[in-house]
Coordinates of C-alpha atoms and ligand atoms in Angstrom, one line a residue:
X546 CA 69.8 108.1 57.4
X547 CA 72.5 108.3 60.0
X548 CA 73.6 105.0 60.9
X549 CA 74.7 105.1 64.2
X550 CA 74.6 107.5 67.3
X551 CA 78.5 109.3 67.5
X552 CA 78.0 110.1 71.3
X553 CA 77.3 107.5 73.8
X554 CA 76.5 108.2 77.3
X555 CA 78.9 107.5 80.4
X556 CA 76.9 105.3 82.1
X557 CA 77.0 102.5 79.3
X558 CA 80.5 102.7 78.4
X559 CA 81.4 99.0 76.3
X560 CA 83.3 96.7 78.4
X561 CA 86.4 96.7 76.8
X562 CA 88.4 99.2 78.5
X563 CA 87.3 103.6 80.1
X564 CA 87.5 106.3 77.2
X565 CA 90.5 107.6 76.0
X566 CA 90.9 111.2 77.4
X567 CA 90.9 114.0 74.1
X568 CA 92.6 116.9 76.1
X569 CA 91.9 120.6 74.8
X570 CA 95.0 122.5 74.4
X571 CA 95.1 126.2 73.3
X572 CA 98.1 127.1 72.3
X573 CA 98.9 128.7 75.7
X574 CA 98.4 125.5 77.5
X575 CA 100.8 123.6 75.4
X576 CA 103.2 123.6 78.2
X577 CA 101.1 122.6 81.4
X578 CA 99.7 119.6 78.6
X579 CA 103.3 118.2 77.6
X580 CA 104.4 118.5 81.5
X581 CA 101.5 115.8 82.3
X582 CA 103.5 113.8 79.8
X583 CA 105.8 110.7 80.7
X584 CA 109.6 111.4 79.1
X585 CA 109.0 109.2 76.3
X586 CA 105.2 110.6 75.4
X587 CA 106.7 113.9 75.7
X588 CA 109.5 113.5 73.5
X589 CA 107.2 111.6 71.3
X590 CA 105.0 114.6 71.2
X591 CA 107.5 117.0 70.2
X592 CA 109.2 114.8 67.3
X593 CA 105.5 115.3 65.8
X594 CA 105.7 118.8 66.0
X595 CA 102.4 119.0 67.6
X596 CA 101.8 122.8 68.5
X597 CA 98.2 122.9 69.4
X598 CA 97.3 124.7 66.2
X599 CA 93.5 124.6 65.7
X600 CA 92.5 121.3 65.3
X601 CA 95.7 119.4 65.5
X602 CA 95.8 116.2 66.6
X603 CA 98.9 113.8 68.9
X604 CA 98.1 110.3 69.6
X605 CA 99.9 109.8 72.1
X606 CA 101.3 106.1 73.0
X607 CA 101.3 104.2 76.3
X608 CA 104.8 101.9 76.8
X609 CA 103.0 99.3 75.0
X610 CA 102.3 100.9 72.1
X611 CA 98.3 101.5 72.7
X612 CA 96.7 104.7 72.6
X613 CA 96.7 106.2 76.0
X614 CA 95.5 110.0 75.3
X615 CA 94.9 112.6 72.0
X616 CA 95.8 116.0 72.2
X617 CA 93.9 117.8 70.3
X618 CA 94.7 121.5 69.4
X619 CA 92.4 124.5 69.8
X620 CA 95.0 127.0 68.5
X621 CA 95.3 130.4 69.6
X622 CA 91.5 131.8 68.9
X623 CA 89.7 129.0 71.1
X624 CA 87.0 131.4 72.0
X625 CA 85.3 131.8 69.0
X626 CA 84.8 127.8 68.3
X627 CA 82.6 125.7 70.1
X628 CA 82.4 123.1 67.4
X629 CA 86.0 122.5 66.6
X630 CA 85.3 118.9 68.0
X631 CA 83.6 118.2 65.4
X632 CA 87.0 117.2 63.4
X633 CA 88.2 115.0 66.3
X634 CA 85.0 113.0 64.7
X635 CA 86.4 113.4 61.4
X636 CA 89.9 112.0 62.1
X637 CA 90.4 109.9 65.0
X638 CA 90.7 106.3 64.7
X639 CA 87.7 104.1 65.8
X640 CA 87.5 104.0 69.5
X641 CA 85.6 105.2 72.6
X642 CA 87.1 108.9 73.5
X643 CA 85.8 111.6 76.4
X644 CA 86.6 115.3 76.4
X645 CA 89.5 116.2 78.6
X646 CA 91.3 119.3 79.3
X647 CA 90.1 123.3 78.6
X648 CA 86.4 122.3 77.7
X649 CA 84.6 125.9 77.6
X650 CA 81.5 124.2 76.8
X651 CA 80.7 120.8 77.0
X652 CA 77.4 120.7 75.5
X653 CA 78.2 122.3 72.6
X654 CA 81.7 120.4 72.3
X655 CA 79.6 117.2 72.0
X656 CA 77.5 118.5 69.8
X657 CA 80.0 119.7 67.5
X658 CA 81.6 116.0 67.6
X659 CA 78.0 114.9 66.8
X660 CA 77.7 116.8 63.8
X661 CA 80.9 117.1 62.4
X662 CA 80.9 113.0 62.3
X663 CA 77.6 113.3 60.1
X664 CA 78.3 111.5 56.6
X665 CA 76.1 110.9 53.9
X666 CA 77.1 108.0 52.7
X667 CA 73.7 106.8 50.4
X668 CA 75.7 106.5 46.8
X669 CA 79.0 105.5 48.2
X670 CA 78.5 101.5 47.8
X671 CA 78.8 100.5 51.4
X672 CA 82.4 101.8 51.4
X673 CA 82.0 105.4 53.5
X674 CA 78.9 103.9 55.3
X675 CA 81.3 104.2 59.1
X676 CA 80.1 101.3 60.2
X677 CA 79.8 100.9 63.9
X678 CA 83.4 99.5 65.0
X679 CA 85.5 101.6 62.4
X680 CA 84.1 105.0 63.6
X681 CA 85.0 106.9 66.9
X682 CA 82.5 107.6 69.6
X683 CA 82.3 109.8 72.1
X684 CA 81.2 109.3 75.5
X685 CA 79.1 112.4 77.1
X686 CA 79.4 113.0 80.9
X687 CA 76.7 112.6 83.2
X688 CA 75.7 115.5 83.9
X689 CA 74.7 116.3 79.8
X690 CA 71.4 115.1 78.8
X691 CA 72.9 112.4 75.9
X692 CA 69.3 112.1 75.2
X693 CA 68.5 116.0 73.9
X694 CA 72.2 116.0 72.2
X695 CA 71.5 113.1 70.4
X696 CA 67.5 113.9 68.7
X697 CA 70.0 117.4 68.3
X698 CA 72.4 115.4 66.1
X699 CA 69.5 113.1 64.5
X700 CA 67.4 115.7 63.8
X701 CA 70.0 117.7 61.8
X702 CA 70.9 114.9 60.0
X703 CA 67.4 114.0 58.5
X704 CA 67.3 118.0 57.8
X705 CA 70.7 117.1 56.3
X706 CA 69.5 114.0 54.6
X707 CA 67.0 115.4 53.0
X708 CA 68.7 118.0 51.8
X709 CA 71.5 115.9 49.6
X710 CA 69.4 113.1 48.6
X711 CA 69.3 114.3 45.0
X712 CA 66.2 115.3 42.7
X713 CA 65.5 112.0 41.1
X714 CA 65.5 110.3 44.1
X715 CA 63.2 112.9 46.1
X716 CA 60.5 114.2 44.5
X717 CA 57.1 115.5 45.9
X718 CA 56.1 111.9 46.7
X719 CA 59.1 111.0 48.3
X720 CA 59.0 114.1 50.0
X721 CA 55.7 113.5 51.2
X722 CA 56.7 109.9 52.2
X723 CA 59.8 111.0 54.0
X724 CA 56.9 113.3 56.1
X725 CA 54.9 110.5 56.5
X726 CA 57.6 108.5 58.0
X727 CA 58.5 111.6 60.7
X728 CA 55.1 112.0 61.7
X729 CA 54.6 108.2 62.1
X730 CA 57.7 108.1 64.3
X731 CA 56.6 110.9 66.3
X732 CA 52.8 110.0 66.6
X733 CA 51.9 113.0 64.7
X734 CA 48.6 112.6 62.4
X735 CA 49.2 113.9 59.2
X736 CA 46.6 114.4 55.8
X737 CA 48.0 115.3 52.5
X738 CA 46.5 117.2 49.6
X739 CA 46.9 116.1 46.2
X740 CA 45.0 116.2 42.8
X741 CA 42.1 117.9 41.9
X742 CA 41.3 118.8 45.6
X743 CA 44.8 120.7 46.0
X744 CA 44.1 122.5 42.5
X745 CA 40.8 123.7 44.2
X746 CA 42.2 124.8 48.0
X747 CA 45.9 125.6 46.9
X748 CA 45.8 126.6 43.7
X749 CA 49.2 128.5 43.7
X750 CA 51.0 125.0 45.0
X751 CA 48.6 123.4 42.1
X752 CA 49.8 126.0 39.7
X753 CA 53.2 125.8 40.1
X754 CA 53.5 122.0 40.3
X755 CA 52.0 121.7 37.3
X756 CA 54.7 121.6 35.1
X757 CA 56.1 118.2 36.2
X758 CA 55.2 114.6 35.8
X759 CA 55.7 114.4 39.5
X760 CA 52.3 115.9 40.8
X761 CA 52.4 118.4 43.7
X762 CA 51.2 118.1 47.0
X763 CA 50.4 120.0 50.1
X764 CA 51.5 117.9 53.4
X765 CA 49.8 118.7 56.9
X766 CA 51.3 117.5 60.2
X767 CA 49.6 118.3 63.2
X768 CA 50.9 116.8 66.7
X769 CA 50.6 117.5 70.4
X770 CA 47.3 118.4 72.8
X771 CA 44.8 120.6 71.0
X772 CA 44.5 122.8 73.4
X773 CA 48.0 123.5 73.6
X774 CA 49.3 126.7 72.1
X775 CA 49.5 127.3 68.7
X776 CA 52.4 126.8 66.4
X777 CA 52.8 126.7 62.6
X778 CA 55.5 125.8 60.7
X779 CA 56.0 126.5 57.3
X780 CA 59.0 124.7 55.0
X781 CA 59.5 125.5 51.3
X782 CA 59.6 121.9 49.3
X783 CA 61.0 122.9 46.1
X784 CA 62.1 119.7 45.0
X785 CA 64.1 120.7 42.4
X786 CA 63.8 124.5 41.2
X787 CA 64.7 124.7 37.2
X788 CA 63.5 128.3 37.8
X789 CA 60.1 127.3 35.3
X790 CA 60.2 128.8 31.6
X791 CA 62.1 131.7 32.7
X792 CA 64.5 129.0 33.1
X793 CA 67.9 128.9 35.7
X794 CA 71.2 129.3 33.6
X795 CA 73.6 125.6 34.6
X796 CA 75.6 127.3 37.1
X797 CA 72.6 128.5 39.2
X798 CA 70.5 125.0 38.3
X799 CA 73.5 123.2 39.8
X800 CA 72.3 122.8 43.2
X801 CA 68.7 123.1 43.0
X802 CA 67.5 119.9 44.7
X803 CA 68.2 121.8 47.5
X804 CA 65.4 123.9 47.4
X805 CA 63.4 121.7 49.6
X806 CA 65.9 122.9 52.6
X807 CA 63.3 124.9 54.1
X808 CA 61.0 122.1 54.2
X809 CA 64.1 119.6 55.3
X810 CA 64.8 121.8 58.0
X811 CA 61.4 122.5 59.4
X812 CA 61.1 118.6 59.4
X813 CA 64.3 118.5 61.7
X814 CA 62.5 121.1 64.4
X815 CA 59.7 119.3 64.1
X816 CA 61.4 116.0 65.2
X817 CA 63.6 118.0 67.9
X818 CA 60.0 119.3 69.2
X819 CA 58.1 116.2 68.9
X820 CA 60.7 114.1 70.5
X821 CA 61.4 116.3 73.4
X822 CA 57.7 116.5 74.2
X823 CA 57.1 120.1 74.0
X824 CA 54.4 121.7 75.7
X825 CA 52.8 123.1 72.6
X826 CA 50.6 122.4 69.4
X827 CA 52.4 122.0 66.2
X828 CA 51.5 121.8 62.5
X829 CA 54.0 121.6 60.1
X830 CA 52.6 122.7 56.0
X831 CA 54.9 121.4 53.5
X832 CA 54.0 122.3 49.8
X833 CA 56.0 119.7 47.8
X834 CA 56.0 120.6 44.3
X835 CA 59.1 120.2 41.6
X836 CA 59.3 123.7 39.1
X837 CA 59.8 122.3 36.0
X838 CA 59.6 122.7 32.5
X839 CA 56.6 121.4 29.9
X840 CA 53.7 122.5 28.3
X841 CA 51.4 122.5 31.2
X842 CA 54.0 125.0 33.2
X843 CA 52.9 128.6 34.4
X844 CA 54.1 131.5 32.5
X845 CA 55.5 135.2 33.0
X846 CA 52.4 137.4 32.9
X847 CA 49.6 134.4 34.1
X848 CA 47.3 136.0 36.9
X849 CA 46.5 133.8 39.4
X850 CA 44.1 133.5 41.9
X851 CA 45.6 132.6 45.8
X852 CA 43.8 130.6 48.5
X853 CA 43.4 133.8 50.3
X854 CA 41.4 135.0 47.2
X855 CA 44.4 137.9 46.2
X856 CA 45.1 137.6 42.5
X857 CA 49.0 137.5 42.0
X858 CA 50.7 138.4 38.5
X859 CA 53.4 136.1 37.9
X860 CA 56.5 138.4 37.1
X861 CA 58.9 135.5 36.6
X862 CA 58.4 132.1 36.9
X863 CA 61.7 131.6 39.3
X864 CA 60.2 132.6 42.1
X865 CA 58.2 130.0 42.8
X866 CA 59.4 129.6 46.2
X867 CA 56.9 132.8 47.4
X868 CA 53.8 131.0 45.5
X869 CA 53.7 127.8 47.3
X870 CA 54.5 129.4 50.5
X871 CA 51.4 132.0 50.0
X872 CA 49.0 129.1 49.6
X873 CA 50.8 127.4 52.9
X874 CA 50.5 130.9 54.6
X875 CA 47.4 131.7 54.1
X876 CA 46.2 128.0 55.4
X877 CA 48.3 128.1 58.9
X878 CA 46.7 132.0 59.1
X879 CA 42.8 130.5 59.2
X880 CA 43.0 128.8 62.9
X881 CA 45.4 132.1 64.3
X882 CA 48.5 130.3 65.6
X883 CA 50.2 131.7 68.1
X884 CA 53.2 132.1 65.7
X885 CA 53.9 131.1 62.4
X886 CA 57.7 130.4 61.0
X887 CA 58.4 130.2 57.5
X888 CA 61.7 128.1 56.1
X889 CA 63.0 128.7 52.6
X890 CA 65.6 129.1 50.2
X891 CA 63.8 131.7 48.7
X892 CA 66.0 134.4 46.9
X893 CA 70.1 134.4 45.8
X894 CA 69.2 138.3 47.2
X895 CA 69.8 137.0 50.7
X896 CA 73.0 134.8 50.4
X897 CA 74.3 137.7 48.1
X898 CA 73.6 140.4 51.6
X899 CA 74.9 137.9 54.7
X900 CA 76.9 135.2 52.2
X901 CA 76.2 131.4 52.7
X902 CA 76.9 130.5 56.5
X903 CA 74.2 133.4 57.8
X904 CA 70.4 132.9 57.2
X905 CA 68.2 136.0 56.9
X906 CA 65.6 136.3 59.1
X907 CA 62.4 138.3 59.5
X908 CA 60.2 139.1 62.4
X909 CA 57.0 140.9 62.5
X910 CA 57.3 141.6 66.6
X911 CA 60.6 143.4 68.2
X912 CA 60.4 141.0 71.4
X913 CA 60.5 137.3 69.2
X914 CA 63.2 138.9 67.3
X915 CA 65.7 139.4 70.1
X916 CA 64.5 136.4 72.0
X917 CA 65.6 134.8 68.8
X918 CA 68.3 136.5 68.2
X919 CA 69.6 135.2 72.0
X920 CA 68.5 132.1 71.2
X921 CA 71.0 132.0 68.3
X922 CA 74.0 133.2 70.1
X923 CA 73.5 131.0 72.8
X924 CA 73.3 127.9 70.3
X925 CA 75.6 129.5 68.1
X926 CA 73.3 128.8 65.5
X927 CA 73.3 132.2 64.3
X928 CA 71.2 134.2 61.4
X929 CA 71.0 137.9 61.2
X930 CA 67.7 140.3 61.6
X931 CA 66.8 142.1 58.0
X932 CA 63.5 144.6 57.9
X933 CA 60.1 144.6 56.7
X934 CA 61.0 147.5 55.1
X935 CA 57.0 148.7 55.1
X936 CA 58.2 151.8 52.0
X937 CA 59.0 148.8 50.2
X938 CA 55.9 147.0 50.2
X939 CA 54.7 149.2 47.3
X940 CA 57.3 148.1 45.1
X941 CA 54.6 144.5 44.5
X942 CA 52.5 146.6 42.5
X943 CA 50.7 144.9 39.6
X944 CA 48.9 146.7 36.4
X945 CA 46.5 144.4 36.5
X946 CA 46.1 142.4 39.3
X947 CA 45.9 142.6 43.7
X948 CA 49.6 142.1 43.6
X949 CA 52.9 141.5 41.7
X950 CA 54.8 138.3 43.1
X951 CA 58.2 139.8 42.2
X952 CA 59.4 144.0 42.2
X953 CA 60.2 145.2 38.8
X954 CA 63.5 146.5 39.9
X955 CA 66.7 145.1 41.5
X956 CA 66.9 146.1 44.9
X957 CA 66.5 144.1 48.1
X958 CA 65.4 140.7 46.9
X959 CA 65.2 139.1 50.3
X960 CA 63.4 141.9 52.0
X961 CA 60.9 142.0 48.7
X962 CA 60.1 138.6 48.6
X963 CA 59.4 138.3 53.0
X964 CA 56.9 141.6 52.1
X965 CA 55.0 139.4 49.9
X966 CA 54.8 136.7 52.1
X967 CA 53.9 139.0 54.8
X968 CA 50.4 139.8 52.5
X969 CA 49.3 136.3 53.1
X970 CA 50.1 136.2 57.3
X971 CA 47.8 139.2 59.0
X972 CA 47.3 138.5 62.5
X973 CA 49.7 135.7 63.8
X974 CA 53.1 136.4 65.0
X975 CA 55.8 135.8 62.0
X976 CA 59.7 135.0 62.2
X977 CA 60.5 134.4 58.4
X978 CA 64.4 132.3 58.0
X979 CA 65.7 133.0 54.1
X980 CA 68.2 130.4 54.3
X981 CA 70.8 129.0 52.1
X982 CA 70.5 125.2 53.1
X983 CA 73.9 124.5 51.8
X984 CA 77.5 124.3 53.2
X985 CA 79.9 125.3 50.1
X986 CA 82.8 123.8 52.1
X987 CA 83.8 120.7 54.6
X988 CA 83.7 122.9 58.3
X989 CA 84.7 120.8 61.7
X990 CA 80.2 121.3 62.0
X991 CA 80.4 119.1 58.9
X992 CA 80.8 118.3 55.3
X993 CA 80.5 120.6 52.1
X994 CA 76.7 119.8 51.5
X995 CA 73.2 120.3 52.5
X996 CA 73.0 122.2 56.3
X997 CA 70.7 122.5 59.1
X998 CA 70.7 126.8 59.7
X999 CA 68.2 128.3 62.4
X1000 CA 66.7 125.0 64.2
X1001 CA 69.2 124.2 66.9
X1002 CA 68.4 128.2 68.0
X1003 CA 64.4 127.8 67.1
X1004 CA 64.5 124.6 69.5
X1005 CA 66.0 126.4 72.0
X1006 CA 63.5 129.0 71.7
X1007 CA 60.5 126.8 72.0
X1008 CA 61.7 125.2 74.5
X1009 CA 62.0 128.2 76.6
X1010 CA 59.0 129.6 75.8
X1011 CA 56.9 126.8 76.1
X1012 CA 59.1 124.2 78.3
X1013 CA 58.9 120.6 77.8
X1014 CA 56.2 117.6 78.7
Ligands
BES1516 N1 65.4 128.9 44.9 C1 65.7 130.2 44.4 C2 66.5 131.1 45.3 C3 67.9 130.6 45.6 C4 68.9 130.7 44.6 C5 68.2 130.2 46.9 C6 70.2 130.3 44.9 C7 69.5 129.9 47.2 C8 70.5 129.9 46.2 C9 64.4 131.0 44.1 O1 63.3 130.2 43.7 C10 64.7 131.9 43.0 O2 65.1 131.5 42.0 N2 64.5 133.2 43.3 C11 64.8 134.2 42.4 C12 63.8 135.3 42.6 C13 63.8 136.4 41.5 C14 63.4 135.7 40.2 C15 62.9 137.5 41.9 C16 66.2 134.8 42.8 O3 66.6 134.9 43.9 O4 66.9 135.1 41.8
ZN1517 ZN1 63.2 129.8 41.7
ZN1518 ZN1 63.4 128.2 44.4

């Protein structure tokens, strides 16, 4: 887990000296910045041929040598990128810095430092750990809630956690024991199905653990008054996807023990929620099941019959993700939630439409989609809207059985797939996130590796909607 908190709040600065002022400079401002200068810093400056291209960075010296202020560059297209801070917590020397200078937004600049300072340092013997004195910090003015930014930043980073821990080390049980430990935390209860019990009440999750030596499980997190209103959330816990006998070729196996992001990153909400106390009921469902390879696996062509009683003909064993999620579905839809969201890294269809950095996302109800969809922009935690395309729903056809878990043809995997999870959710409100779990590259939000998408702006929309204890 993260070791340390980056931010630190004004009022309990360490004794040994104030912050050291990080002043924004666009590229326009370079001027007004160097004339603040003395002589000597300015000259100093100039030598290092700082321009204020994005994320550039000038220490700049006092006479004695010490670090008096960092310039830090937001080049000529500052509009556009809130979390540039983030690589002031990737490259500046330990030490205790504030935000000076053309802040836009100073919530989101802290956050950005937050998260772009994330590490996961787990295999990396002790030597990338950051431990407290070798890392900056940043110190958040008093009129931002440190408290929010930081179960922001924390949350992420157990979504992120989660996400890169690999598949040996996180299995179902682990999965279900890193569950455990949020819900205990958080003073959530929490009852987990396993064995012959889950084979009888989930038998799609039962089914399409099966294959492993690490048994599947169905997790159940519940938290908050029970009158309160209703909402269900949903995380795919695929703790490694081999794709089953209709096995993944390497390249697309590589980075399969993310397929638990869903599940990673509905745990982060779920922290975000339960910390901040809002006012409303949650459950969490996480099937945790690892689709593997053996004699006891499901095969193409097996009918089998769902907790909601529809018999589903298995078209190919890779899409497993839809199974377990029908099961979890069909549970959250017996007590009628108020809404119900689904998290998954379901189908290559939807990074293949909207590419890595943009989740899909479905909604069953016009109004949650753009309350959403404002949610995101205001977060800049964005995802983009893709239909129910009803036409389509036709297309899960089976010869033999209620439905077909897969089309027969080609076209609009991601739509295809939220259809048939749409079957098994009939009266609840339904926001569906495909997401890709994954950053393919180092950003100033973070490193290359497993991503939070969709919570910061599903926080925000909770919190609205249902305001805090
Ligand atoms: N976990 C994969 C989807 C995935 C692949 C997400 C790559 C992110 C990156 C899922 O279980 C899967 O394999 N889906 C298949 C479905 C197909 C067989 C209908 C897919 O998308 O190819
Ligand atoms: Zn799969
Ligand atoms: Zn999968």
């Amino acid at each position: 887990m993260n070791d340390m908190s980056l931010l630190i709040s004004a009022a309990e600065l360490p004794g040994d000296g104030p912050a050291i002022p990080v002043f924004l400079v666009g590229a326009d401002g370079l001027d007004a910045a160097l004339s603040e200068l003395s002589g000597m810093q300015r000259r100093f400056v100039e030598a290092s041929g700082f321009a204020a291209r994005e994320a550039e960075i000038a220490l700049v010296p006092d006479t004695e040598g010490a670090l008096a202020r960092v310039l830090f560059g937001l080049g000529k297209n500052k509009a556009h990128k809130p979390f540039l801070t983030g690589r002031l917590a990737q490259s500046l020397p330990a030490g205790t810095y504030r935000l000076a200078g053309e802040v836009k937004d100073a919530r989101l600049a802290a956050l950005g430092f937050a998260l772009g300072g994330y590490r996961f340092a787990r295999y990396r013997g002790g030597k990338e750990g950051g431990e407290e004195k070798t890392r900056p910090r940043l110190a958040v003015p008093p009129e931002l809630d440190a408290s929010e930014l930081e179960n922001t930043a924390d949350s992420v980073a157990l979504a992120r956690d989660l996400i890169n821990i690999p598949a040996n080390d996180l299995g179902p049980a682990e999965l279900t024991a890193a569950c455990r430990d949020l819900a205990e935390a958080c003073g959530a209860d929490i009852s987990v199905v396993e064995g012959a019990e889950l084979e009888k009440e989930f038998p799609l999750i039962a089914t399409v653990g099966a294959g492993s030596d690490r048994p599947p499980r169905l997790v159940d997190i519940r938290w908050g008054e029970a009158d309160a209103p209703k909402v269900t959330l949903v995380g795919k816990g695929v703790v490694f996807d081999t794709g089953g006998l209709d096995i993944k070729p390497p390249s697309s196996m590589l980075l399969m023990k993310k397929d638990m992001g869903g599940a990673a990153n509905v745990l982060g909400l779920a922290r975000m929620v339960m910390r901040a106390g809002l006012k409303l009921r949650l459950r969490v469902l996480v099937p945790a099941v690892e689709n593997a390879i053996s004699g006891r696996a499901f095969r193409p062509g097996d009918v089998l019959k769902s907790r909601k009683g529809l018999n589903v003909e298995i078209g190919n064993t890779d899409a497993e993700g839809r199974l377990v999620l029908a099961d979890a579905l069909a549970l959250a839809e017996e007590e009628t939630p108020e809404l119900i969201v689904s998290m998954a890294t379901l189908t290559g269809a939807a990074r293949v439409a909207l590419g890595p950095d943009l989740p899909a996302f479905f909604a069953t109800d016009d109004g949650l989609a753009s309350a959403l969809e404002a949610a995101a922009r205001a977060e800049h935690d964005p995802f983009w809207r893709l239909p129910l395309w009803p036409d389509y729903d036709s297309w899960l056809a089976s010869d033999i059985a209620d439905v077909n878990h897969i089309a027969s043809n080609a076209y609009a995997g991601a739509i295809v797939a939220a259809l048939f999870l749409k079957r098994f959710v009939e009266k609840s409100a339904y926001a569906h996130f495909d997401i890709f779990a994954w950053a393919p590259k180092a950003r100033p939000l973070g490193p290359k590796g497993g991503e939070a998408q969709a919570i910061r702006a599903l926080f925000t929309y909770l919190a609205e909607r249902y305001g805090r204890g």
